[in-house]
Amino acid sequence: MKPAPLRLIEKTLENGLRVVLVEDHRLPMAAVNVGYHVGGKDDPPGRSGFAHLFEHLMFKGTESGTETIDRLTEDVGGYNNAFTTDDLTDYHEVIPSNYLERIIWAEADRLRSLRVDEPNFETEREVVVSEYDQRILADPYGMLDVIVNRRAFTVHPYGRGVIGLPTDLYAADLSDVRLFHRTYYRPDNAVLVVAGDFEPTQLERWIDAYFGPLKPPAGPIPRVAAREPRQKSPQRERYVAANAPLGAVNVSFHICGVNDEDAFAFDVAETILAMGKSSRLYRSLVYEQRIASQVFCVADMREHGGLFQVQALLQPGTTAERAESAIGAELLKLASEPVGSEELDKVRAQILSALLRRRESCNDLAQSLVRAAILRGDPRAVDRDPAAYLAVSAADVTRVCATLRDEERITVEYVPAGAKA
Amino acid sequence: MSAIPAPAPPRAVTYPSAVTATLPNGLSVAVVEQHHLPLVAAQLVLRKGAADGDPGVAAVTAAALPYGSRRSSALDIAQRCDRLGANLSASTAYDGVSVVVSSLSPHFPAALDVLAEIAREPAFDEAEIERVRARAMSDLQLTLCTPGSLARLGLSRVLYGALPYGLPISGSPETLTAIGRDALVRFHALAFHPEEALLIVVGDITPDAAFELAGRAFGDWPAGMPGAAAAMPGDNHALPPRTVVIDMPNAGRTGIAVGTIALARSSPEYYAGVVATAVLSGYSGRLNTEVRVKRGLSYGAGAVLQARRLPGPFVATTLVDNAKALDGTLVMLDTLRRFAGEEVGEDELVPRRAVVCGNFDRSLETVIGTVGTFAELGLHALPLAEINEYARRVNATGAGAVKRFADEVIAGRGLSVVLAGDARLFYEKFAERFPQAERIPAERFALTGPELTKG
């Protein structure tokens, strides 16, 4: 089966702002997303974590000084949030549709004029540092991802991670904030997506009225030029975690970026290995051998390269070596034996279902469109995805898995402090 | 830049409506037709739950359902679901058990067959039960190490004692260990009957097609012997309020739970309770405003009103530094008492009603959310048409009704307080202020049984 194409309205304002609209009148609500093509990899030198800190500052008020986004959303029955990835920053609001014009106004307002002063800069920096404490230090497995990225990317800024280091956050000041806003928060570096209950001509009028007058600064937007050189030998790190109840292991390989034509085949491989209780890694490590209590696999593909990651939470009494060899056996099998047609049909059904479920809520759909517009240059990539996944053959999966080579591997062994060496 | 635009008038909404039918064996079927995307979800609701069995039995029974039927092994079931791109799960509440499946619409007939097979003919294979029990045990251990969760479990025990709503749905480590195959078979026989069940189907399917599929999957499900409902005294407000500190040495934070027994889902005052709870809850709600925004005592504070067949609890919670446990408790209690002391102004009620209606609307964005919203009504044997009444009833709830709820429930019945945290860091000061406080070491806290302590 083929899902019906999305009815997208696309336009680009004269100032370079890309606009994507998709109507859905089932419920009286709308989701607004503004995505900026700036993320953790664009943190200034010595300022790791800055893009994420900046995301928090975008909630601190503007020169028009009116109510904050929090009040404009929650008090009318909606909500808002934002997130920063390596490659992009997304701000979103879901509100009853009769409040849509306000939110378009408010998003234009904070793109135009951010007002951050010393006291709220410092308060928010503390909030971000406590987020670091909570996510990296208090989470028993918080350091795992940090170590994987640090070992995998020695040249590219992906190695610094989005959350960054508290020392770098403390080194930042208000001049960094102003410069960052001026450099990256410009209409020609943004995508506005609205999904939900609106009348298109009216909405386009609001967008023209509020975003139209914003002028992009002269000069190009700086882009990260660094590229990670090919890894020549396997990397390995053993980390003793003070508060992890059980061990864990992460086995990762360098792979292509999100725009490579092999991206779809890696996603299919990920699904074969770890989606659902009949997936290969779940069956082998969790169900049959009982080596792991949980196993994850993600083809983590970013703008400038990616990592094919397999991660297992170990059962008590299991060694990391045993889990690594079980993971290795499954990867080898996928790289050497073609996937049968029945299994391929199964993962195609799983992928198609997952893609459709992501279209159900307005905000999920809007976020898919933001990612496609920013990372893949075209929101309509969302429409082409179902066919692109169906076109992945058994030979494609074998071929891409054969590129998961030992010399491009990063292994992180995560050991609870109480365990014997 | 121009001034902030005014809102447009709200758009009138028609919520989805259900078409219903009853199969000859008594199974009620409700169908909500929505063709937005080629997806369908189905939920089978059984009106016997954790409150109708020994602690943990309903939860282990439900969790074991997907792990094999008399016809198919656990792996076969997993493979069939994955091949259909279907998500299958079972869950347990105090008043009922649910089995849910969702899939692409062309695969829905086969997905519904899997649901029917595991619900009607579970294998309850010993080795699979062992896996389910081990998973439940490690989840429970994690819960017991988490201050906020332990405080909430403690409050249920204080409010309901050894009555079913007082005992954890998951059971205790001791009761879990003792649950064998026989207990699962007995609970399944008690709960899984067509006459007491409701099947809700939502999505890309016509009512006629859904009724036909339901008849094929469930038509020959034999009617059973309906069991008696859980024993629960009519007046279960009898237990006096208590203040309890569960001592968890080395806990990173202290969980605080404050509450009382409130009202049943079917009570005419239920919507007043929902709006009152919304005044206290959410980022801009009163509890968070006092605890986080004004005083920075916690990352968040809020309250819930549990919708149950018999009067469920009203519970306000927060999580604070151990050293701030007394301050946190005092601010929570003071905020609740002041709420009950005076009428809430319309300027405050308008946004809080909007929050309730907004959350409700968003629950209807997905087929899984919609099926769950209808299931909640069905579980409590309420008319499914109430879905179209929800916003109207919320918006018709005025300051007077909110005040009545606050007076009768929050102020009138006495609030119990349970803390779970590292008591060494706060108990002395706390006991000066609350001399009636009882201190219980976490390892002696009893999750079941007539007393709060064991050993």
CSV table of C-alpha atoms in Angstrom, one decimal, chain A residues 18-394:
chain,number,residue,atom,x,y,z
A,18,ARG,CA,11.1,28.9,3.9
A,19,VAL,CA,7.4,28.2,4.7
A,20,VAL,CA,5.7,24.8,4.7
A,21,LEU,CA,2.0,24.5,5.5
A,22,VAL,CA,-0.2,21.4,5.8
A,23,GLU,CA,-3.9,21.6,6.6
A,24,ASP,CA,-5.7,19.2,9.0
A,25,HIS,CA,-9.1,20.2,10.2
A,26,ARG,CA,-9.9,17.2,12.4
A,27,LEU,CA,-9.5,19.1,15.6
A,28,PRO,CA,-9.4,22.9,16.4
A,29,MET,CA,-5.7,23.0,16.9
A,30,ALA,CA,-2.5,23.8,15.1
A,31,ALA,CA,1.2,23.0,15.6
A,32,VAL,CA,3.8,25.7,14.7
A,33,ASN,CA,7.4,24.8,14.3
A,34,VAL,CA,10.3,27.1,13.6
A,35,GLY,CA,13.5,25.2,12.8
A,36,TYR,CA,16.9,26.9,12.5
A,37,HIS,CA,19.8,25.3,10.7
A,38,VAL,CA,22.1,25.6,13.6
A,39,GLY,CA,23.0,23.0,16.3
A,40,GLY,CA,25.6,21.7,18.6
A,41,LYS,CA,28.2,21.4,15.8
A,42,ASP,CA,28.0,25.2,15.3
A,43,ASP,CA,29.0,25.9,18.9
A,44,PRO,CA,31.8,28.6,18.8
A,45,PRO,CA,35.3,27.3,19.7
A,46,GLY,CA,35.6,26.9,23.5
A,47,ARG,CA,31.9,27.2,23.9
A,48,SER,CA,30.6,23.7,23.7
A,49,GLY,CA,26.9,23.5,24.6
A,50,PHE,CA,26.3,27.0,23.5
A,51,ALA,CA,23.6,26.4,20.8
A,52,HIS,CA,21.6,24.5,23.5
A,53,LEU,CA,22.1,27.2,26.1
A,54,PHE,CA,21.0,29.7,23.4
A,55,GLU,CA,17.8,27.7,22.8
A,56,HIS,CA,16.9,28.3,26.5
A,57,LEU,CA,17.6,32.0,26.1
A,58,MET,CA,15.0,32.3,23.3
A,59,PHE,CA,12.3,32.0,26.0
A,60,LYS,CA,13.5,34.9,28.0
A,61,GLY,CA,11.6,37.8,26.3
A,62,THR,CA,11.9,40.2,23.4
A,63,GLU,CA,12.1,43.9,22.9
A,64,SER,CA,8.3,44.1,22.6
A,65,GLY,CA,8.4,42.7,26.1
A,66,THR,CA,5.0,41.1,26.0
A,67,GLU,CA,3.9,37.8,27.5
A,68,THR,CA,6.3,34.9,27.1
A,69,ILE,CA,5.7,32.0,24.9
A,70,ASP,CA,4.9,29.9,28.0
A,71,ARG,CA,1.9,32.2,28.9
A,72,LEU,CA,0.7,32.4,25.3
A,73,THR,CA,0.5,28.6,25.0
A,74,GLU,CA,-0.2,27.0,28.3
A,75,ASP,CA,-2.8,29.6,29.4
A,76,VAL,CA,-4.9,28.9,26.3
A,77,GLY,CA,-4.7,25.1,26.6
A,78,GLY,CA,-1.6,24.5,24.5
A,79,TYR,CA,2.0,23.8,25.1
A,80,ASN,CA,5.4,24.6,23.8
A,81,ASN,CA,8.9,23.3,23.8
A,82,ALA,CA,12.2,23.3,21.9
A,83,PHE,CA,15.2,21.0,21.3
A,84,THR,CA,18.7,21.2,20.0
A,85,THR,CA,20.4,18.5,18.0
A,86,ASP,CA,23.9,18.4,16.5
A,87,ASP,CA,22.5,20.0,13.3
A,88,LEU,CA,19.4,21.9,14.0
A,89,THR,CA,17.3,23.7,16.7
A,90,ASP,CA,13.5,23.4,16.7
A,91,TYR,CA,11.0,25.5,18.6
A,92,HIS,CA,7.4,24.4,18.6
A,93,GLU,CA,4.0,25.4,19.9
A,94,VAL,CA,0.7,23.5,19.8
A,95,ILE,CA,-2.3,25.8,20.4
A,96,PRO,CA,-6.1,26.0,19.8
A,97,SER,CA,-6.3,27.2,16.2
A,98,ASN,CA,-8.1,30.5,17.2
A,99,TYR,CA,-4.8,31.6,18.8
A,100,LEU,CA,-2.6,30.8,15.7
A,101,GLU,CA,-2.1,34.4,14.6
A,102,ARG,CA,-0.6,35.2,18.0
A,103,ILE,CA,1.9,32.5,17.8
A,104,ILE,CA,3.0,33.4,14.3
A,105,TRP,CA,3.5,36.9,15.7
A,106,ALA,CA,5.4,35.7,18.7
A,107,GLU,CA,7.8,33.5,16.7
A,108,ALA,CA,8.5,36.4,14.3
A,109,ASP,CA,9.0,38.7,17.4
A,110,ARG,CA,11.7,36.5,18.9
A,111,LEU,CA,13.5,36.0,15.6
A,112,ARG,CA,13.5,39.8,15.2
A,113,SER,CA,14.6,40.9,18.7
A,114,LEU,CA,15.8,38.7,21.5
A,115,ARG,CA,16.2,40.5,24.8
A,116,VAL,CA,18.6,38.8,27.2
A,117,ASP,CA,20.2,40.6,30.1
A,118,GLU,CA,22.8,39.6,32.6
A,119,PRO,CA,20.5,38.3,35.3
A,120,ASN,CA,18.3,36.1,33.1
A,121,PHE,CA,21.4,34.9,31.2
A,122,GLU,CA,23.0,33.7,34.4
A,123,THR,CA,19.8,32.1,35.8
A,124,GLU,CA,19.2,30.2,32.5
A,125,ARG,CA,22.9,29.1,32.4
A,126,GLU,CA,22.3,27.5,35.8
A,127,VAL,CA,19.2,25.8,34.5
A,128,VAL,CA,21.3,24.3,31.6
A,129,VAL,CA,24.0,23.2,34.0
A,130,SER,CA,21.4,21.5,36.2
A,131,GLU,CA,20.1,19.8,33.0
A,132,TYR,CA,23.7,18.6,32.4
A,133,ASP,CA,23.7,17.3,36.0
A,134,GLN,CA,20.4,15.5,35.6
A,135,ARG,CA,20.9,14.1,32.1
A,136,ILE,CA,24.6,13.3,32.1
A,137,LEU,CA,25.6,12.9,35.8
A,138,ALA,CA,22.5,11.6,37.5
A,139,ASP,CA,21.3,9.4,34.7
A,140,PRO,CA,23.2,6.1,35.3
A,141,TYR,CA,23.9,5.7,31.6
A,142,GLY,CA,24.3,9.5,30.8
A,143,MET,CA,28.0,9.3,30.0
A,144,LEU,CA,27.7,6.5,27.5
A,145,ASP,CA,26.6,8.7,24.5
A,146,VAL,CA,29.2,11.4,25.5
A,147,ILE,CA,32.0,8.9,25.4
A,148,VAL,CA,30.9,7.3,22.1
A,149,ASN,CA,30.8,10.7,20.3
A,150,ARG,CA,34.1,11.9,21.8
A,151,ARG,CA,35.9,8.7,20.7
A,152,ALA,CA,34.2,8.6,17.3
A,153,PHE,CA,34.8,12.3,16.3
A,154,THR,CA,38.3,13.5,17.0
A,155,VAL,CA,38.3,16.3,14.4
A,156,HIS,CA,34.6,17.1,13.7
A,157,PRO,CA,32.7,19.1,16.3
A,158,TYR,CA,30.2,16.2,16.7
A,159,GLY,CA,32.8,15.0,19.2
A,160,ARG,CA,31.9,17.7,21.7
A,161,GLY,CA,28.3,16.6,21.9
A,162,VAL,CA,25.2,18.9,22.1
A,163,ILE,CA,25.1,19.3,25.9
A,164,GLY,CA,28.8,20.4,26.0
A,165,LEU,CA,30.9,21.0,29.1
A,166,PRO,CA,29.8,23.2,32.1
A,167,THR,CA,33.3,24.9,32.1
A,168,ASP,CA,32.6,26.0,28.5
A,169,LEU,CA,29.1,27.2,29.5
A,170,TYR,CA,30.6,29.3,32.3
A,171,ALA,CA,33.1,30.8,29.9
A,172,ALA,CA,30.2,32.2,27.7
A,173,ASP,CA,29.0,35.8,28.1
A,174,LEU,CA,26.3,38.1,26.7
A,175,SER,CA,28.4,39.1,23.7
A,176,ASP,CA,28.5,35.5,22.6
A,177,VAL,CA,24.7,35.5,22.9
A,178,ARG,CA,24.3,38.6,20.7
A,179,LEU,CA,26.7,37.4,18.1
A,180,PHE,CA,25.1,33.9,17.9
A,181,HIS,CA,21.6,35.4,17.4
A,182,ARG,CA,22.9,37.8,14.7
A,183,THR,CA,24.9,35.0,13.0
A,184,TYR,CA,22.3,32.2,12.9
A,185,TYR,CA,18.9,33.5,13.8
A,186,ARG,CA,18.0,35.0,10.4
A,187,PRO,CA,15.1,34.3,8.1
A,188,ASP,CA,17.2,32.7,5.4
A,189,ASN,CA,18.5,30.1,8.0
A,190,ALA,CA,15.0,29.1,9.2
A,191,VAL,CA,12.0,27.0,8.2
A,192,LEU,CA,8.5,27.8,9.4
A,193,VAL,CA,6.1,24.8,9.4
A,194,VAL,CA,2.5,25.0,10.4
A,195,ALA,CA,0.3,21.8,10.5
A,196,GLY,CA,-3.3,21.8,11.6
A,197,ASP,CA,-6.5,23.8,11.5
A,198,PHE,CA,-6.1,27.0,9.5
A,199,GLU,CA,-7.3,28.8,6.4
A,200,PRO,CA,-4.3,29.0,4.1
A,201,THR,CA,-4.8,32.4,2.5
A,202,GLN,CA,-5.4,33.9,6.0
A,203,LEU,CA,-2.3,32.2,7.4
A,204,GLU,CA,-0.1,33.2,4.5
A,205,ARG,CA,-1.3,36.8,5.1
A,206,TRP,CA,-0.2,36.6,8.8
A,207,ILE,CA,3.2,35.1,7.8
A,208,ASP,CA,3.8,37.9,5.3
A,209,ALA,CA,2.7,40.5,7.8
A,210,TYR,CA,4.9,39.3,10.7
A,211,PHE,CA,7.9,37.5,9.1
A,212,GLY,CA,7.9,39.4,5.8
A,213,PRO,CA,9.5,42.7,7.2
A,214,LEU,CA,12.5,40.9,8.8
A,215,LYS,CA,15.6,41.5,6.8
A,216,PRO,CA,18.4,38.9,6.5
A,217,PRO,CA,21.8,40.3,7.4
A,218,ALA,CA,24.3,40.6,4.5
A,219,GLY,CA,26.9,37.9,4.1
A,220,PRO,CA,26.8,34.2,4.1
A,221,ILE,CA,25.9,31.9,7.1
A,222,PRO,CA,29.0,30.3,8.4
A,223,ARG,CA,29.1,26.5,8.0
A,224,VAL,CA,31.3,23.9,9.7
A,225,ALA,CA,34.0,23.0,7.2
A,226,ALA,CA,35.7,20.2,9.2
A,227,ARG,CA,35.2,16.6,8.1
A,228,GLU,CA,36.1,13.6,10.2
A,229,PRO,CA,39.0,11.7,8.6
A,230,ARG,CA,38.5,8.0,8.1
A,231,GLN,CA,39.2,6.1,11.3
A,232,LYS,CA,42.2,3.8,10.8
A,233,SER,CA,42.0,1.5,13.8
A,234,PRO,CA,39.3,0.3,16.3
A,235,GLN,CA,38.8,2.5,19.3
A,236,ARG,CA,37.9,1.1,22.7
A,237,GLU,CA,37.1,2.7,26.1
A,238,ARG,CA,36.2,1.2,29.4
A,239,TYR,CA,34.3,3.5,31.7
A,240,VAL,CA,33.6,2.8,35.4
A,241,ALA,CA,30.2,4.3,36.2
A,242,ALA,CA,29.5,5.3,39.8
A,243,ASN,CA,25.8,4.9,39.8
A,244,ALA,CA,24.9,2.3,37.1
A,245,PRO,CA,23.1,-0.7,38.5
A,246,LEU,CA,24.1,-3.0,35.6
A,247,GLY,CA,26.8,-3.0,32.9
A,248,ALA,CA,26.2,-1.8,29.3
A,249,VAL,CA,28.1,-2.0,26.0
A,250,ASN,CA,27.9,0.3,23.0
A,251,VAL,CA,29.3,-1.0,19.6
A,252,SER,CA,29.4,1.7,16.9
A,253,PHE,CA,30.7,2.1,13.4
A,254,HIS,CA,31.2,5.1,11.2
A,255,ILE,CA,28.6,5.3,8.4
A,256,CYS,CA,27.3,7.8,5.9
A,257,GLY,CA,25.4,11.0,6.6
A,258,VAL,CA,21.6,11.5,6.3
A,259,ASN,CA,21.7,12.6,2.7
A,260,ASP,CA,23.6,9.6,1.4
A,261,GLU,CA,21.7,7.2,-0.8
A,262,ASP,CA,22.6,4.3,1.5
A,263,ALA,CA,20.8,6.0,4.4
A,264,PHE,CA,17.6,4.0,3.7
A,265,ALA,CA,19.4,0.7,3.7
A,266,PHE,CA,21.0,1.5,7.0
A,267,ASP,CA,17.6,2.3,8.5
A,268,VAL,CA,16.3,-1.1,7.1
A,269,ALA,CA,19.3,-2.8,8.8
A,270,GLU,CA,18.5,-1.1,12.1
A,271,THR,CA,14.9,-2.3,11.8
A,272,ILE,CA,15.9,-5.9,11.1
A,273,LEU,CA,18.2,-5.9,14.0
A,274,ALA,CA,16.2,-4.2,16.8
A,275,MET,CA,12.6,-3.2,16.0
A,276,GLY,CA,10.0,-5.4,17.7
A,277,LYS,CA,10.2,-8.6,19.7
A,278,SER,CA,10.9,-10.8,16.6
A,279,SER,CA,14.0,-8.6,15.7
A,280,ARG,CA,17.3,-10.4,15.5
A,281,LEU,CA,19.1,-8.8,18.3
A,282,TYR,CA,16.1,-8.9,20.7
A,283,ARG,CA,15.6,-12.6,19.9
A,284,SER,CA,19.3,-13.5,20.3
A,285,LEU,CA,20.5,-11.3,23.2
A,286,VAL,CA,17.3,-10.7,25.2
A,287,TYR,CA,15.0,-13.7,24.6
A,288,GLU,CA,17.2,-16.7,23.8
A,289,GLN,CA,20.6,-16.1,25.4
A,290,ARG,CA,19.4,-13.7,28.1
A,291,ILE,CA,22.6,-11.7,27.9
A,292,ALA,CA,20.9,-8.4,27.8
A,293,SER,CA,17.7,-6.9,29.4
A,294,GLN,CA,17.4,-4.4,26.6
A,295,VAL,CA,19.0,-3.9,23.3
A,296,PHE,CA,18.9,-0.9,21.0
A,297,CYS,CA,20.1,-0.2,17.5
A,298,VAL,CA,20.1,3.1,15.7
A,299,ALA,CA,21.4,4.3,12.4
A,300,ASP,CA,22.3,7.7,13.7
A,301,MET,CA,22.8,9.7,10.5
A,302,ARG,CA,23.6,13.4,10.7
A,303,GLU,CA,24.5,16.1,8.2
A,304,HIS,CA,28.2,15.3,8.2
A,305,GLY,CA,28.3,11.6,8.7
A,306,GLY,CA,26.8,9.1,11.1
A,307,LEU,CA,27.3,6.2,13.5
A,308,PHE,CA,25.6,2.8,13.3
A,309,GLN,CA,25.1,2.1,17.0
A,310,VAL,CA,24.2,-1.0,18.8
A,311,GLN,CA,23.8,-0.8,22.6
A,312,ALA,CA,22.9,-3.5,25.2
A,313,LEU,CA,22.0,-3.2,28.8
A,314,LEU,CA,23.6,-6.3,30.3
A,315,GLN,CA,21.9,-8.9,32.6
A,316,PRO,CA,23.6,-9.4,35.9
A,317,GLY,CA,26.5,-11.9,35.5
A,318,THR,CA,27.1,-11.2,31.8
A,319,THR,CA,30.4,-9.9,30.5
A,320,ALA,CA,30.7,-7.2,27.9
A,321,GLU,CA,32.7,-9.6,25.8
A,322,ARG,CA,29.9,-12.1,25.6
A,323,ALA,CA,27.5,-9.4,24.5
A,324,GLU,CA,30.0,-8.0,22.0
A,325,SER,CA,30.5,-11.3,20.4
A,326,ALA,CA,26.7,-12.0,20.2
A,327,ILE,CA,26.2,-8.5,18.6
A,328,GLY,CA,29.2,-9.2,16.3
A,329,ALA,CA,27.7,-12.5,15.2
A,330,GLU,CA,24.4,-10.8,14.2
A,331,LEU,CA,26.1,-8.0,12.3
A,332,LEU,CA,28.3,-10.5,10.5
A,333,LYS,CA,25.3,-12.6,9.5
A,334,LEU,CA,23.5,-9.5,8.1
A,335,ALA,CA,26.7,-8.6,6.1
A,336,SER,CA,27.1,-12.0,4.7
A,337,GLU,CA,23.7,-13.7,4.2
A,338,PRO,CA,21.0,-11.9,2.2
A,339,VAL,CA,17.8,-11.2,4.2
A,340,GLY,CA,14.9,-13.5,3.2
A,341,SER,CA,11.9,-12.0,1.4
A,342,GLU,CA,9.6,-12.8,4.3
A,343,GLU,CA,11.8,-10.9,6.8
A,344,LEU,CA,12.2,-8.0,4.3
A,345,ASP,CA,8.4,-7.8,3.9
A,346,LYS,CA,8.1,-7.7,7.7
A,347,VAL,CA,10.5,-4.8,8.2
A,348,ARG,CA,8.9,-2.9,5.3
A,349,ALA,CA,5.5,-3.2,7.1
A,350,GLN,CA,7.1,-2.1,10.3
A,351,ILE,CA,8.7,0.9,8.7
A,352,LEU,CA,5.6,1.9,6.8
A,353,SER,CA,3.5,1.7,10.0
A,354,ALA,CA,6.1,3.8,11.8
A,355,LEU,CA,6.1,6.5,9.1
A,356,LEU,CA,2.3,6.7,9.1
A,357,ARG,CA,2.1,6.9,12.9
A,358,ARG,CA,4.5,9.9,12.7
A,359,ARG,CA,1.9,11.7,10.5
A,360,GLU,CA,-0.9,11.3,13.0
A,361,SER,CA,-0.3,14.2,15.4
A,362,CYS,CA,0.2,17.7,13.9
A,363,ASN,CA,3.3,18.3,15.9
A,364,ASP,CA,5.0,15.0,14.9
A,365,LEU,CA,4.2,15.7,11.3
A,366,ALA,CA,5.5,19.3,11.5
A,367,GLN,CA,8.8,18.0,13.1
A,368,SER,CA,9.3,15.5,10.3
A,369,LEU,CA,8.9,18.3,7.8
A,370,VAL,CA,11.3,20.6,9.6
A,371,ARG,CA,14.0,17.8,9.7
A,372,ALA,CA,13.5,17.0,6.0
A,373,ALA,CA,13.6,20.7,5.0
A,374,ILE,CA,16.7,21.5,7.0
A,375,LEU,CA,18.8,18.3,6.7
A,376,ARG,CA,17.6,17.0,3.4
A,377,GLY,CA,16.9,20.3,1.7
A,378,ASP,CA,13.3,19.4,0.8
A,379,PRO,CA,10.2,18.8,3.0
A,380,ARG,CA,8.7,16.6,0.3
A,381,ALA,CA,11.4,14.0,1.2
A,382,VAL,CA,8.8,13.0,3.8
A,383,ASP,CA,6.5,12.0,0.9
A,384,ARG,CA,9.2,10.0,-1.0
A,385,ASP,CA,10.3,8.0,2.1
A,386,PRO,CA,7.8,5.2,1.9
A,387,ALA,CA,8.7,4.4,-1.7
A,388,ALA,CA,12.5,4.8,-0.9
A,389,TYR,CA,12.3,2.3,1.9
A,390,LEU,CA,10.3,-0.2,-0.2
A,391,ALA,CA,13.0,0.0,-2.9
A,392,VAL,CA,15.8,-1.2,-0.5
A,393,SER,CA,16.7,-4.7,-1.6
A,394,ALA,CA,18.2,-7.6,0.3
